[in-house]
GROMACS .gro file of C-alpha atoms in nm:
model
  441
    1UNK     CA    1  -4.388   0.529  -0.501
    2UNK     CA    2  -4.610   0.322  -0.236
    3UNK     CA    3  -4.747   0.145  -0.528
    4UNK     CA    4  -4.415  -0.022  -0.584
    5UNK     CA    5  -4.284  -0.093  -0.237
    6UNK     CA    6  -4.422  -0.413  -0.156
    7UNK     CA    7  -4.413  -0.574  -0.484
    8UNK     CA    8  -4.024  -0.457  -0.512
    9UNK     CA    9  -3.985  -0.596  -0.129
   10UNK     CA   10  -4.167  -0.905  -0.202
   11UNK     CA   11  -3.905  -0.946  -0.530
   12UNK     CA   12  -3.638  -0.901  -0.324
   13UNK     CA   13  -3.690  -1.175  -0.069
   14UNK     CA   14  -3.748  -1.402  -0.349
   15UNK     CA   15  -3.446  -1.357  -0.489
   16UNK     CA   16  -3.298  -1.367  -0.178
   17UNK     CA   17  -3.458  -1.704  -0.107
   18UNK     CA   18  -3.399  -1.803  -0.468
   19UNK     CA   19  -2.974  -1.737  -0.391
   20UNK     CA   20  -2.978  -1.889  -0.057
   21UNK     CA   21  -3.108  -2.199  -0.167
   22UNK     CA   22  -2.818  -2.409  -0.196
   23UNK     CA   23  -2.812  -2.790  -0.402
   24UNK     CA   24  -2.711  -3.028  -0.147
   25UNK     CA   25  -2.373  -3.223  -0.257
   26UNK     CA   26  -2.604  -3.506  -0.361
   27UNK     CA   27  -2.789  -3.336  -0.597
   28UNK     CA   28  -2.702  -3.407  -1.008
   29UNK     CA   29  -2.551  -3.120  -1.117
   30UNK     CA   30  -2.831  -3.031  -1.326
   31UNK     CA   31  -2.975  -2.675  -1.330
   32UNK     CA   32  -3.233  -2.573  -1.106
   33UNK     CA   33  -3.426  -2.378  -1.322
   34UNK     CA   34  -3.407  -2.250  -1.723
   35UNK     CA   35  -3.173  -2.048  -1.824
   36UNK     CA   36  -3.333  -1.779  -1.932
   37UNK     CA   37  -3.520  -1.786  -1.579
   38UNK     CA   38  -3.155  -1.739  -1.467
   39UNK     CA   39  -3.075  -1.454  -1.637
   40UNK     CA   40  -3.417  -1.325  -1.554
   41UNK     CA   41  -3.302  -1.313  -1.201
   42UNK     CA   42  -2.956  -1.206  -1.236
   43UNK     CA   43  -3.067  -0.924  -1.462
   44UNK     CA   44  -3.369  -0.863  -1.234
   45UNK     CA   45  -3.159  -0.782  -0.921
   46UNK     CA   46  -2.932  -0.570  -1.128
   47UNK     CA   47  -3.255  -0.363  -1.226
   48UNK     CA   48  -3.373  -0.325  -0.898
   49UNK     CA   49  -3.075  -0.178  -0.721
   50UNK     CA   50  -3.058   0.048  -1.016
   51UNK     CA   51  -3.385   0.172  -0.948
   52UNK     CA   52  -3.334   0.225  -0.615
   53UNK     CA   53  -3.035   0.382  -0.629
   54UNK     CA   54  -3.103   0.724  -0.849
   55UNK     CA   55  -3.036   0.852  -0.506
   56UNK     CA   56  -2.933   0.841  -0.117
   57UNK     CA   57  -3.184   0.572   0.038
   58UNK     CA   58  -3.391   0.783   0.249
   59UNK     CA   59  -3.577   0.490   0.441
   60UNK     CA   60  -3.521   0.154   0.618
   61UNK     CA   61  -3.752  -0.024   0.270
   62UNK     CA   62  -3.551   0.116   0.058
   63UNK     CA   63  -3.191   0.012   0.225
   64UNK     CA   64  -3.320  -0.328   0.274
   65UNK     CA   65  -3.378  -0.316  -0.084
   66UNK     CA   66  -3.050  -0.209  -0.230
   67UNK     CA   67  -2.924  -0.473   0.023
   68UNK     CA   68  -3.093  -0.788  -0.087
   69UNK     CA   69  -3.086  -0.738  -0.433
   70UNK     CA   70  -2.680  -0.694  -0.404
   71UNK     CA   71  -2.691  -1.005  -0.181
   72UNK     CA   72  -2.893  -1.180  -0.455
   73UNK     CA   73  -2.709  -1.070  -0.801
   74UNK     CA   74  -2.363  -1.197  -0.586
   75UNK     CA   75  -2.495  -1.491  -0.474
   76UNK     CA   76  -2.702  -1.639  -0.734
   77UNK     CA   77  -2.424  -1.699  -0.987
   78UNK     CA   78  -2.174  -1.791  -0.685
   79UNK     CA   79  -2.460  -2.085  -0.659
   80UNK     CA   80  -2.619  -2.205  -0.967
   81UNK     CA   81  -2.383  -2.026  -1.232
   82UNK     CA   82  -2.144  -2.347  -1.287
   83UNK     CA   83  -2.423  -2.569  -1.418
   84UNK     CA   84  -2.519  -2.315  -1.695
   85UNK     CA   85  -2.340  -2.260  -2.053
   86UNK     CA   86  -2.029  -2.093  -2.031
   87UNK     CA   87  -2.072  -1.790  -2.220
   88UNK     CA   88  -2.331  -1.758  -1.961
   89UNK     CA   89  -2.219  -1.818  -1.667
   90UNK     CA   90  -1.855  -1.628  -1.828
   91UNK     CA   91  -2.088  -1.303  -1.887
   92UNK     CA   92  -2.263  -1.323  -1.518
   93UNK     CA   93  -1.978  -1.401  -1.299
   94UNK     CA   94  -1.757  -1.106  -1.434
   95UNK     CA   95  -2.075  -0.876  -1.392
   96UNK     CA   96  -2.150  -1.015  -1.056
   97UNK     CA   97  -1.790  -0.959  -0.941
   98UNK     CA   98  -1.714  -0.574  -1.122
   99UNK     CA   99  -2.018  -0.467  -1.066
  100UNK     CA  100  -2.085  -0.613  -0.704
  101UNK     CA  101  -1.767  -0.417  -0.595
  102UNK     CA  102  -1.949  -0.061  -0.742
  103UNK     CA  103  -2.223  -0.161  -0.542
  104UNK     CA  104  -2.057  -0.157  -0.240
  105UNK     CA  105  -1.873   0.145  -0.313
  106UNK     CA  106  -2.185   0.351  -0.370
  107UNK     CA  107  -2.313   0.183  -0.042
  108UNK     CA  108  -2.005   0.303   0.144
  109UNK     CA  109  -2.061   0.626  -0.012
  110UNK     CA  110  -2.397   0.668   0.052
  111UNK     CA  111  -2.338   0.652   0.422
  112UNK     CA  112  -1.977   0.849   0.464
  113UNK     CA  113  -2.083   1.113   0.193
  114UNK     CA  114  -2.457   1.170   0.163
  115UNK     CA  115  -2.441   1.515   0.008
  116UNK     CA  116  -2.197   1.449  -0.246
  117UNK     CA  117  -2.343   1.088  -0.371
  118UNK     CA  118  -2.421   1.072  -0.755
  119UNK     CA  119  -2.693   0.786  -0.874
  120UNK     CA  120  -2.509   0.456  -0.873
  121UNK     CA  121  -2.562   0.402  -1.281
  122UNK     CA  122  -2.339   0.676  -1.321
  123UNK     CA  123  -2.058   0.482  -1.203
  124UNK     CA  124  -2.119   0.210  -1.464
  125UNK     CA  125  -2.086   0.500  -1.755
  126UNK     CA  126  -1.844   0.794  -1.592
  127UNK     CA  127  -1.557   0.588  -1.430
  128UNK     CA  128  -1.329   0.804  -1.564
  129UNK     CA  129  -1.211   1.142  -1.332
  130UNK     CA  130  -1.335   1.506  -1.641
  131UNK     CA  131  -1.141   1.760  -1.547
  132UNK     CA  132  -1.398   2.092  -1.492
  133UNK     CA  133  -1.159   2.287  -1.698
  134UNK     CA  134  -1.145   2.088  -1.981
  135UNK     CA  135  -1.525   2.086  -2.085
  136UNK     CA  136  -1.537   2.381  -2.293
  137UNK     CA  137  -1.210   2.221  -2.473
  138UNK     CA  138  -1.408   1.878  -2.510
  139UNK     CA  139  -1.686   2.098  -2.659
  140UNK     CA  140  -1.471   2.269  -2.913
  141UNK     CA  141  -1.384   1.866  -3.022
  142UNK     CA  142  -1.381   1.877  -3.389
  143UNK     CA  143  -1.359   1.578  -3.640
  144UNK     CA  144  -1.059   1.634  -3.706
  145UNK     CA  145  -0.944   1.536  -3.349
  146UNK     CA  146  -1.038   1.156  -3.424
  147UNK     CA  147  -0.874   0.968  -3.695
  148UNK     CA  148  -1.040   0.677  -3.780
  149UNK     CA  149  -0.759   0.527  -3.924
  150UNK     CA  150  -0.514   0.524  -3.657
  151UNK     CA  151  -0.800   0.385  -3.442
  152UNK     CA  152  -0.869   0.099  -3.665
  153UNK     CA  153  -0.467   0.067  -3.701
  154UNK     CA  154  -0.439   0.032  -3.326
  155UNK     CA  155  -0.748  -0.242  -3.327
  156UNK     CA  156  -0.658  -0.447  -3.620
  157UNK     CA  157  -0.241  -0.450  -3.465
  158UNK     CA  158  -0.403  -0.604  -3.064
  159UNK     CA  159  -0.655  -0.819  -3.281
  160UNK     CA  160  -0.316  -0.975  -3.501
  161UNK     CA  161  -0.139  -1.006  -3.158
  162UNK     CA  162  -0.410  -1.174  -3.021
  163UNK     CA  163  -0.479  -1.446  -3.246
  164UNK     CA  164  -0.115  -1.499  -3.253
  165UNK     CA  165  -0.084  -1.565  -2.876
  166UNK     CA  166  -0.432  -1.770  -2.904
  167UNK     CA  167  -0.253  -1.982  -3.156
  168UNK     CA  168   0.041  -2.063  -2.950
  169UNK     CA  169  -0.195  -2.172  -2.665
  170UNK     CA  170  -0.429  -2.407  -2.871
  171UNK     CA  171  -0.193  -2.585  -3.041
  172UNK     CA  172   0.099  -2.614  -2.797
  173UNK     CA  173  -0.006  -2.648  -2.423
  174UNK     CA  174   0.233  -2.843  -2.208
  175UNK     CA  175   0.159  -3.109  -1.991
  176UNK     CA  176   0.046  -2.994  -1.587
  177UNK     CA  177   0.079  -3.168  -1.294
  178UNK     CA  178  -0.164  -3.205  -1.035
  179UNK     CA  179   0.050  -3.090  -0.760
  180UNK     CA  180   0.001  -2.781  -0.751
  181UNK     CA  181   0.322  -2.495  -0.822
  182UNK     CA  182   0.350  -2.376  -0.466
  183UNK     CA  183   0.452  -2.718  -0.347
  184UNK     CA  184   0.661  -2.799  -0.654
  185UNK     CA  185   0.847  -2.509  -0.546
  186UNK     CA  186   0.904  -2.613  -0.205
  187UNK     CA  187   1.028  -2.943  -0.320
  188UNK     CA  188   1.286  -2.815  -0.551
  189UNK     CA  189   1.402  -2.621  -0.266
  190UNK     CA  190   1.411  -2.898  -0.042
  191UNK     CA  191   1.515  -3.149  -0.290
  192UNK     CA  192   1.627  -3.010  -0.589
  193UNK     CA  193   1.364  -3.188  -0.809
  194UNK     CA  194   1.255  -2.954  -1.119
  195UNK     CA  195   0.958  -2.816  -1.037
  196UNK     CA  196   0.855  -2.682  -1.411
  197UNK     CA  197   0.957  -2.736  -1.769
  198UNK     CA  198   1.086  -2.440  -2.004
  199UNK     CA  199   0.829  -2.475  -2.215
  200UNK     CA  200   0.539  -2.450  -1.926
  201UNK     CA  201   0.750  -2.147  -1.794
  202UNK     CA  202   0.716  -1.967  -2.172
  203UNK     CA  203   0.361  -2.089  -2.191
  204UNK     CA  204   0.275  -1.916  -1.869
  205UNK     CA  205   0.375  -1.626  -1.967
  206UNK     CA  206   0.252  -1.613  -2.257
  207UNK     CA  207  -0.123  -1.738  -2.147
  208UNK     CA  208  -0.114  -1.413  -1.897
  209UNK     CA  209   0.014  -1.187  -2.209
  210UNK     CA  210  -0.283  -1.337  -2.413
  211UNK     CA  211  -0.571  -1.287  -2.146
  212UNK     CA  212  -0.448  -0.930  -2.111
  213UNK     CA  213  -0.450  -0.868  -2.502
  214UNK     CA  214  -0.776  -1.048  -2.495
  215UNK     CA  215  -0.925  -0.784  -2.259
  216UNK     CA  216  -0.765  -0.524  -2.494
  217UNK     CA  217  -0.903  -0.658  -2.757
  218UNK     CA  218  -1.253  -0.571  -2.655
  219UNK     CA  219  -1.185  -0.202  -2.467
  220UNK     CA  220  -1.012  -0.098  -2.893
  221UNK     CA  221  -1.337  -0.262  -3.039
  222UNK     CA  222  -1.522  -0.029  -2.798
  223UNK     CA  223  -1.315   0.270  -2.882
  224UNK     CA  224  -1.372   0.191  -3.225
  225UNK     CA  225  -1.711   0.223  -3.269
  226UNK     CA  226  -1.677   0.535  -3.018
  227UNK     CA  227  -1.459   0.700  -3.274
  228UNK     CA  228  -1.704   0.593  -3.535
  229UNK     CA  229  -2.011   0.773  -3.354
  230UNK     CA  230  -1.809   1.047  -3.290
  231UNK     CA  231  -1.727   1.172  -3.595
  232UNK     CA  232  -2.098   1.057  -3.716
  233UNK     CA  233  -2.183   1.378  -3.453
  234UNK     CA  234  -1.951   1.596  -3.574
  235UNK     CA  235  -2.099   1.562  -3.950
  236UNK     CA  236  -2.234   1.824  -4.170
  237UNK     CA  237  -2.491   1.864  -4.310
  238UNK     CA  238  -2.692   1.664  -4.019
  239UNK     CA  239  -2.731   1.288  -4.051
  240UNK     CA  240  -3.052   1.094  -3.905
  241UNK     CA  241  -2.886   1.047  -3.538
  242UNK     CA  242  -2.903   1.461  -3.476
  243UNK     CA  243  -3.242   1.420  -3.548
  244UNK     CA  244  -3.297   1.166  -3.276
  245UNK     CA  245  -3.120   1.411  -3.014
  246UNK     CA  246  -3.169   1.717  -2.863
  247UNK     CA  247  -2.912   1.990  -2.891
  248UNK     CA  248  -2.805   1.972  -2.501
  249UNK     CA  249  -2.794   1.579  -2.558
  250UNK     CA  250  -2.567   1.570  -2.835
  251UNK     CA  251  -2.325   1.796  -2.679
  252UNK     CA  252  -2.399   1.580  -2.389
  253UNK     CA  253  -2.302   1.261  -2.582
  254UNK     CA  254  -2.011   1.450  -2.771
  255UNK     CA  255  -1.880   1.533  -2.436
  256UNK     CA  256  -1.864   1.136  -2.280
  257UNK     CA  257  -1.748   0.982  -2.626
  258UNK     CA  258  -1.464   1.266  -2.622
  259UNK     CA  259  -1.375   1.184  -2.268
  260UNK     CA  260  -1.356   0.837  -2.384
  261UNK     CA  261  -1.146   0.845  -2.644
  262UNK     CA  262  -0.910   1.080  -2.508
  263UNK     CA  263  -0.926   1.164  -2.145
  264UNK     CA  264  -0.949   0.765  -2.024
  265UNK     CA  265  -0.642   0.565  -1.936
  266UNK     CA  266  -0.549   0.215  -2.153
  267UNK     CA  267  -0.675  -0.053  -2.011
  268UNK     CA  268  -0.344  -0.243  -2.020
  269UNK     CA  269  -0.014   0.006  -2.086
  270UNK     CA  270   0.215  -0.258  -2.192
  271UNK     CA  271   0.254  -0.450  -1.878
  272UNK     CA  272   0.597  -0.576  -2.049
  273UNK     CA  273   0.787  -0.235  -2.010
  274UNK     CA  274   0.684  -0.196  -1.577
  275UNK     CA  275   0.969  -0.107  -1.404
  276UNK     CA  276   0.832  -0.251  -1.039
  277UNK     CA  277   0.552  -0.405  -0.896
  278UNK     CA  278   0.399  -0.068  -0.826
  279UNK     CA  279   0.398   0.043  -1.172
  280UNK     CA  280   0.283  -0.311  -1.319
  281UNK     CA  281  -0.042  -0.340  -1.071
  282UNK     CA  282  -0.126   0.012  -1.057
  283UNK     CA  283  -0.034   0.221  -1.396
  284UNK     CA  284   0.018  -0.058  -1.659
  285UNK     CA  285  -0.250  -0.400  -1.516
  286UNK     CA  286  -0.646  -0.359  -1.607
  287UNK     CA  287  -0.668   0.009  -1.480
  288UNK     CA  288  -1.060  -0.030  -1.452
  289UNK     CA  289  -1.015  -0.308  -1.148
  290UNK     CA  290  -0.718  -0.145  -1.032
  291UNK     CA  291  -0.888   0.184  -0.933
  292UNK     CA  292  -1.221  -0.049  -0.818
  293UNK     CA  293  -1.003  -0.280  -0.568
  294UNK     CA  294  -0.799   0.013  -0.459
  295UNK     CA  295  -1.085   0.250  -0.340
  296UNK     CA  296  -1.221  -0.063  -0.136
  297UNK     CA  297  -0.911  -0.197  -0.026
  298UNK     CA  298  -0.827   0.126   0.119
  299UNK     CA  299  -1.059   0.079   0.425
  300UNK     CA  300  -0.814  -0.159   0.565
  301UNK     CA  301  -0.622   0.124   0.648
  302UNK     CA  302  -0.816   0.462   0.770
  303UNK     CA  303  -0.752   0.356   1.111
  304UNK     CA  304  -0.351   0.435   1.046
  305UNK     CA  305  -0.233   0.769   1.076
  306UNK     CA  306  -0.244   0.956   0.699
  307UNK     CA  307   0.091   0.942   0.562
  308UNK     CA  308   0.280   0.680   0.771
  309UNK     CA  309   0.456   0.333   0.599
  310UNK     CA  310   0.202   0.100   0.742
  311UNK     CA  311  -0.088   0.297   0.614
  312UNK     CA  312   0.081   0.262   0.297
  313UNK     CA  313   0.133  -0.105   0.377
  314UNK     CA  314  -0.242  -0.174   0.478
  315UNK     CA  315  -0.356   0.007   0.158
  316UNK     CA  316  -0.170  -0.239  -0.056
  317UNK     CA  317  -0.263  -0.525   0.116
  318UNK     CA  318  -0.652  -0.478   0.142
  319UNK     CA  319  -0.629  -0.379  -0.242
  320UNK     CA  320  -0.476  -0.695  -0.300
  321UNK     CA  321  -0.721  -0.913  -0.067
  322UNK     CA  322  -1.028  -0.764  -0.266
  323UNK     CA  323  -0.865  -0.861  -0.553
  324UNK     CA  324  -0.815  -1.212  -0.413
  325UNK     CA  325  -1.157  -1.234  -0.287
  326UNK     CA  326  -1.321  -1.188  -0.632
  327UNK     CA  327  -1.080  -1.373  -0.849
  328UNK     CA  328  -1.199  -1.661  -0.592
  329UNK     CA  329  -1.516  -1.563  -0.630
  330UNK     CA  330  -1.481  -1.611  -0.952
  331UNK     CA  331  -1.288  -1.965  -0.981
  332UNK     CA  332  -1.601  -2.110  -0.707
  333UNK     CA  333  -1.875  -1.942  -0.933
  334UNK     CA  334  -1.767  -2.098  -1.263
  335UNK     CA  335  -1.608  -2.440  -1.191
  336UNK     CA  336  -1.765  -2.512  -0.822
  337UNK     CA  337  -1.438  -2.505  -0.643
  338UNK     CA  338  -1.131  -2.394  -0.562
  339UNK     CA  339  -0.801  -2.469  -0.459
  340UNK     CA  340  -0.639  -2.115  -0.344
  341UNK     CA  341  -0.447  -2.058  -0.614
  342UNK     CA  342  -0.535  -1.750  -0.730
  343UNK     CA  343  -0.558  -1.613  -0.336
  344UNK     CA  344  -0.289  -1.682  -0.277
  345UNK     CA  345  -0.083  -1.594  -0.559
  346UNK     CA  346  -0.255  -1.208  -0.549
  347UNK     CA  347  -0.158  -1.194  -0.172
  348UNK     CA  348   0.175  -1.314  -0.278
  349UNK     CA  349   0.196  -0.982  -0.496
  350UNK     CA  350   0.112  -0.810  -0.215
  351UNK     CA  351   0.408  -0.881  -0.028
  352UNK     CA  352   0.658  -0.837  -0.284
  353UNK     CA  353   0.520  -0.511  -0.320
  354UNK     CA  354   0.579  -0.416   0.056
  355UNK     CA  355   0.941  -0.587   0.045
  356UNK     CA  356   1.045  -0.492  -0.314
  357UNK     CA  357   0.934  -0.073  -0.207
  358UNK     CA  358   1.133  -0.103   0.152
  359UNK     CA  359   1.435  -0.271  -0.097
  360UNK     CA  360   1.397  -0.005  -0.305
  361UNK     CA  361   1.347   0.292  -0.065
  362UNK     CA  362   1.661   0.153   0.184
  363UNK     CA  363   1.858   0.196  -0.191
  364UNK     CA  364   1.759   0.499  -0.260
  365UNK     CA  365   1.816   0.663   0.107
  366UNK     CA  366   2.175   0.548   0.116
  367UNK     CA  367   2.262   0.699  -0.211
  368UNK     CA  368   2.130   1.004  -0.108
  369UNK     CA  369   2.361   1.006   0.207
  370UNK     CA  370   2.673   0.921  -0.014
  371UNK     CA  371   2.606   1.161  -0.253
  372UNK     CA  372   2.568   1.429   0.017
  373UNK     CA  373   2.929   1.325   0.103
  374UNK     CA  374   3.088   1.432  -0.214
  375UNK     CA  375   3.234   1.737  -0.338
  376UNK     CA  376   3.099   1.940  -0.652
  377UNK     CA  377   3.368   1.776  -0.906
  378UNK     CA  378   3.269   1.428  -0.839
  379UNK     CA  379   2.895   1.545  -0.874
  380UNK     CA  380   2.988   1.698  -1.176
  381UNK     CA  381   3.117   1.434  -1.305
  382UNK     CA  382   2.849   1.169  -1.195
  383UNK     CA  383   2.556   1.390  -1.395
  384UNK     CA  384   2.758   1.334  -1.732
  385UNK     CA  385   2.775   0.980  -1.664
  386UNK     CA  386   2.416   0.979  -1.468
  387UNK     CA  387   2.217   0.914  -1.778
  388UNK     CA  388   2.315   0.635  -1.889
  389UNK     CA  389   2.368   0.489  -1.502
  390UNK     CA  390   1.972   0.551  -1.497
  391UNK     CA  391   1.890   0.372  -1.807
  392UNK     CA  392   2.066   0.067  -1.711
  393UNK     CA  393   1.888   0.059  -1.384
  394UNK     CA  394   1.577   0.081  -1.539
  395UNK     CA  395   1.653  -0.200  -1.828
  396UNK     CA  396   1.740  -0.426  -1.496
  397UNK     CA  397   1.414  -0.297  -1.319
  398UNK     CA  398   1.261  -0.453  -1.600
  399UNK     CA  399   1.468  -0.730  -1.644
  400UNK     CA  400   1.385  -0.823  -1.256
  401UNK     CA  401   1.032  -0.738  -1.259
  402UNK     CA  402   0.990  -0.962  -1.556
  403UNK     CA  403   1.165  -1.270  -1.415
  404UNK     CA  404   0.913  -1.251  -1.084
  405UNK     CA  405   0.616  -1.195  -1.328
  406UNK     CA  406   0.764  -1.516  -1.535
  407UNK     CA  407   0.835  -1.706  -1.229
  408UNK     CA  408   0.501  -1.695  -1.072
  409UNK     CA  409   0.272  -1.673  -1.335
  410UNK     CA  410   0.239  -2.061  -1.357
  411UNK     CA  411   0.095  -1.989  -0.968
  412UNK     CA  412  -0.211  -1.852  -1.123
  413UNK     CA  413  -0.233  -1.986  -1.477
  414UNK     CA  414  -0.194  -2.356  -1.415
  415UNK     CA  415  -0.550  -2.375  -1.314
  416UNK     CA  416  -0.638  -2.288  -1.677
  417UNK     CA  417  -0.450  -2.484  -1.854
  418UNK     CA  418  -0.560  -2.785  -1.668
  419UNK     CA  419  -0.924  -2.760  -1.737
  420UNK     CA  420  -0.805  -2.738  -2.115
  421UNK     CA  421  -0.945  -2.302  -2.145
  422UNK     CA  422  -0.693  -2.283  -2.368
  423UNK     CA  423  -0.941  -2.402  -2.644
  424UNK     CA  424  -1.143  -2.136  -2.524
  425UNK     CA  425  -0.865  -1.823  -2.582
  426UNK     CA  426  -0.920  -1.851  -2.996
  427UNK     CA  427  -1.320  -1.825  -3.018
  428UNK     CA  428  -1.409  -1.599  -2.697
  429UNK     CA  429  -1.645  -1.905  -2.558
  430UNK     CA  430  -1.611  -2.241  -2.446
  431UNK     CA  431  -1.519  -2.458  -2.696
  432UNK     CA  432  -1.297  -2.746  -2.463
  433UNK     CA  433  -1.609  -2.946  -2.390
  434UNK     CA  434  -1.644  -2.956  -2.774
  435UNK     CA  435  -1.290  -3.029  -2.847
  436UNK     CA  436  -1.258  -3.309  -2.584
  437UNK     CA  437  -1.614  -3.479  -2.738
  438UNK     CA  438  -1.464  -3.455  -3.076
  439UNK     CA  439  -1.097  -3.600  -2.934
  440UNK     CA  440  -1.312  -3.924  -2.806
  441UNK     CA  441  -1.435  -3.959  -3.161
   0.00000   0.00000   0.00000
């Protein structure tokens, strides 16, 4: 182990240098160094906090480690990731950002929960909550509990929607103004001059229905070949793989891939059918960076009293400025600037959240009291008809939910369309540099 502390410490303050060093404004935007030098570095940070993080840093070195090469793998593609290719610079932004937040997490952890503090790879691999219980049941998996063909049903059905939705986007995007939607809005309201078109409104939507299809597109492909290697274990007689494990690893593997495919949560639970904000950020919206933001957001409020509405408050509102934080991180990072947008569209969430669960709450408190006020015909009476009162207040949950999620998705989306990503939605890379050279022609 002393054999690797100084050349790991002399790594780390070289990529810390490396990071730091910022182009000035004059500089061409030209990259400062190959790409694959770039990636070297990125990578190489990665690799050293994973190294150094098997368990609770014991000594000052080794914290100072873990520290710069976080600092490095955020900062290096917050500085010099713009002026590389975009599948690049797509691929280390999104790391930098999911996996910087784990990093801090473990740090956190490390300090407030020594004894109980698993290495930090882990985390990349088991971010789903096994139940103890359930492990012998998991074991007991048979082939039989995977069917291929629904899988591939359910992959083929999100990669037809989203080619469908990609479609729409390349081959009708509307025309954006500069201004941005914010400001249109408050116009309109002072003014009463139309602040969007129809068919911007429907392409908004539409864009945010795509990206999130997109994203599910990937997670099925995932479970896919999951399924596939699943059932490839449960074979008999043996196939080549069993001989590359040992028995305790292939119950080991059995075990994760079963926990995969069954015990982990959809990435996206039709965000169409949420009822409330609440449900649409927390059960139904990208559950991986949901459960992420929220354990670090929740800092913001251990100084409240356990329990008590502006605890509750605090909680949502630090999940939501995480969130904000990164999605900027990510808008600097891969086109060099940023205009708030996404900020402050996330902390707009935020605050319909807190006013739309007071609305709610105040609602629900005063038909308790009436209903406490009424004899047992009348309550009688209002179960018969109490079904179908509850469905229709559900269906205009819905209904309202949907109109704020149409309403301000152009708040967030504009940005995209534009820089002209749209081209970008059909192939899974950057194609609108390509497009707009070949438009010239």
């Amino acid at each position: 182990m002393e054999l690797i502390k100084k050349p790991l410490l002399i790594l780390s303050v070289i990529l810390v240098s490396i990071s730091l060093n910022v182009p000035s404004k004059g500089s061409p935007p030209t990259p400062p160094f190959p790409e694959p030098v770039y990636n070297l570095i990125f990578f190489g940070s990665l690799a050293v906090f994973i190294t150094n993080s098997y368990d609770r840093p014991s000594s000052f070195f080794q914290w100072m480690t873990l520290l710069a090469s976080l600092i490095s793998y955020i900062t290096v593609p917050l500085v010099y990731a713009r002026e590389y290719s975009c599948p690049t610079k797509s691929l280390t932004t999104t790391m930098a950002g999911s996996f910087g937040v784990k990093m801090l997490i473990w740090l956190r952890d490390c300090l407030e929960s020594p004894k109980t503090v698993t290495p930090f790879w882990w985390g990349l691999v088991n971010w789903r909550t096994i139940k103890p219980s359930d492990k012998d049941q998991q074991r007991k998996l048979s082939t039989n509990s995977v069917s291929l063909e629904q899988r591939f049903i359910s992959f083929m059905t999100v990669w037809a929607t989203y080619v469908l939705c990609a479609q729409i986007l390349e081959f009708f995007p509307p025309e954006v103004p500069n201004k941005p939607y914010v400001l249109r809005v408050i116009d309109f309201i002072r003014t009463g001059k139309p602040f969007i078109s129809l068919h911007a409104l429907l392409y908004c939507y539409i864009y945010g229905g795509a990206l999130a299809v997109s994203m599910s597109f990937l997670y099925e492909l995932i479970l896919l070949h999951a399924a596939i290697l699943f059932r490839v274990l449960c074979m008999k007689p043996k196939t080549p793989l069993h001989a590359l494990l040992t028995p305790s690893q292939q119950v080991s593997l059995k075990e994760w891939l079963s926990s995969l495919l069954f015990d982990a949560k959809p990435l996206f639970n039709y965000p169409i059918l949420s009822s409330g904000p609440i449900d649409f950020w927390k059960n139904r919206w990208h559950s991986v960076c949901t459960e992420n933001f929220s354990n670090l957001g929740s800092m913001f409020a251990r100084r409240f009293e356990k329990g008590t509405r502006i605890r509750k408050m605090m909680e949502v509102v630090g999940t939501f400025f995480v969130s904000a934080v990164i999605h900027e991180y990510y808008s600097v990072s891969v086109h060099g600037k940023s205009r708030g947008e996404h900020f402050s569209f996330i902390l707009f969430h935020a605050l319909v959240i807190i006013v739309w669960e007071n609305v709610w709450g105040l609602w629900r408190n005063l038909g308790v009291a009436e209903r406490k006020g009424r004899n047992t015909e009348n309550e009688k009476k209002e179960r018969e008809e109490g079904a179908a009162k509850k469905m229709l207040k559900q269906i205009a949950k819905i209904l309202g939910w949907n109109l704020i999620v149409l309403l301000s998705a152009p708040w967030f989306f504009e940005r995209y369309i534009r820089d002209e990503y749209y081209h970008c939605m059909a192939h899974f890379v950057c194609v609108k540099d390509t497009v707009a050279s070949a438009s010239t022609h």
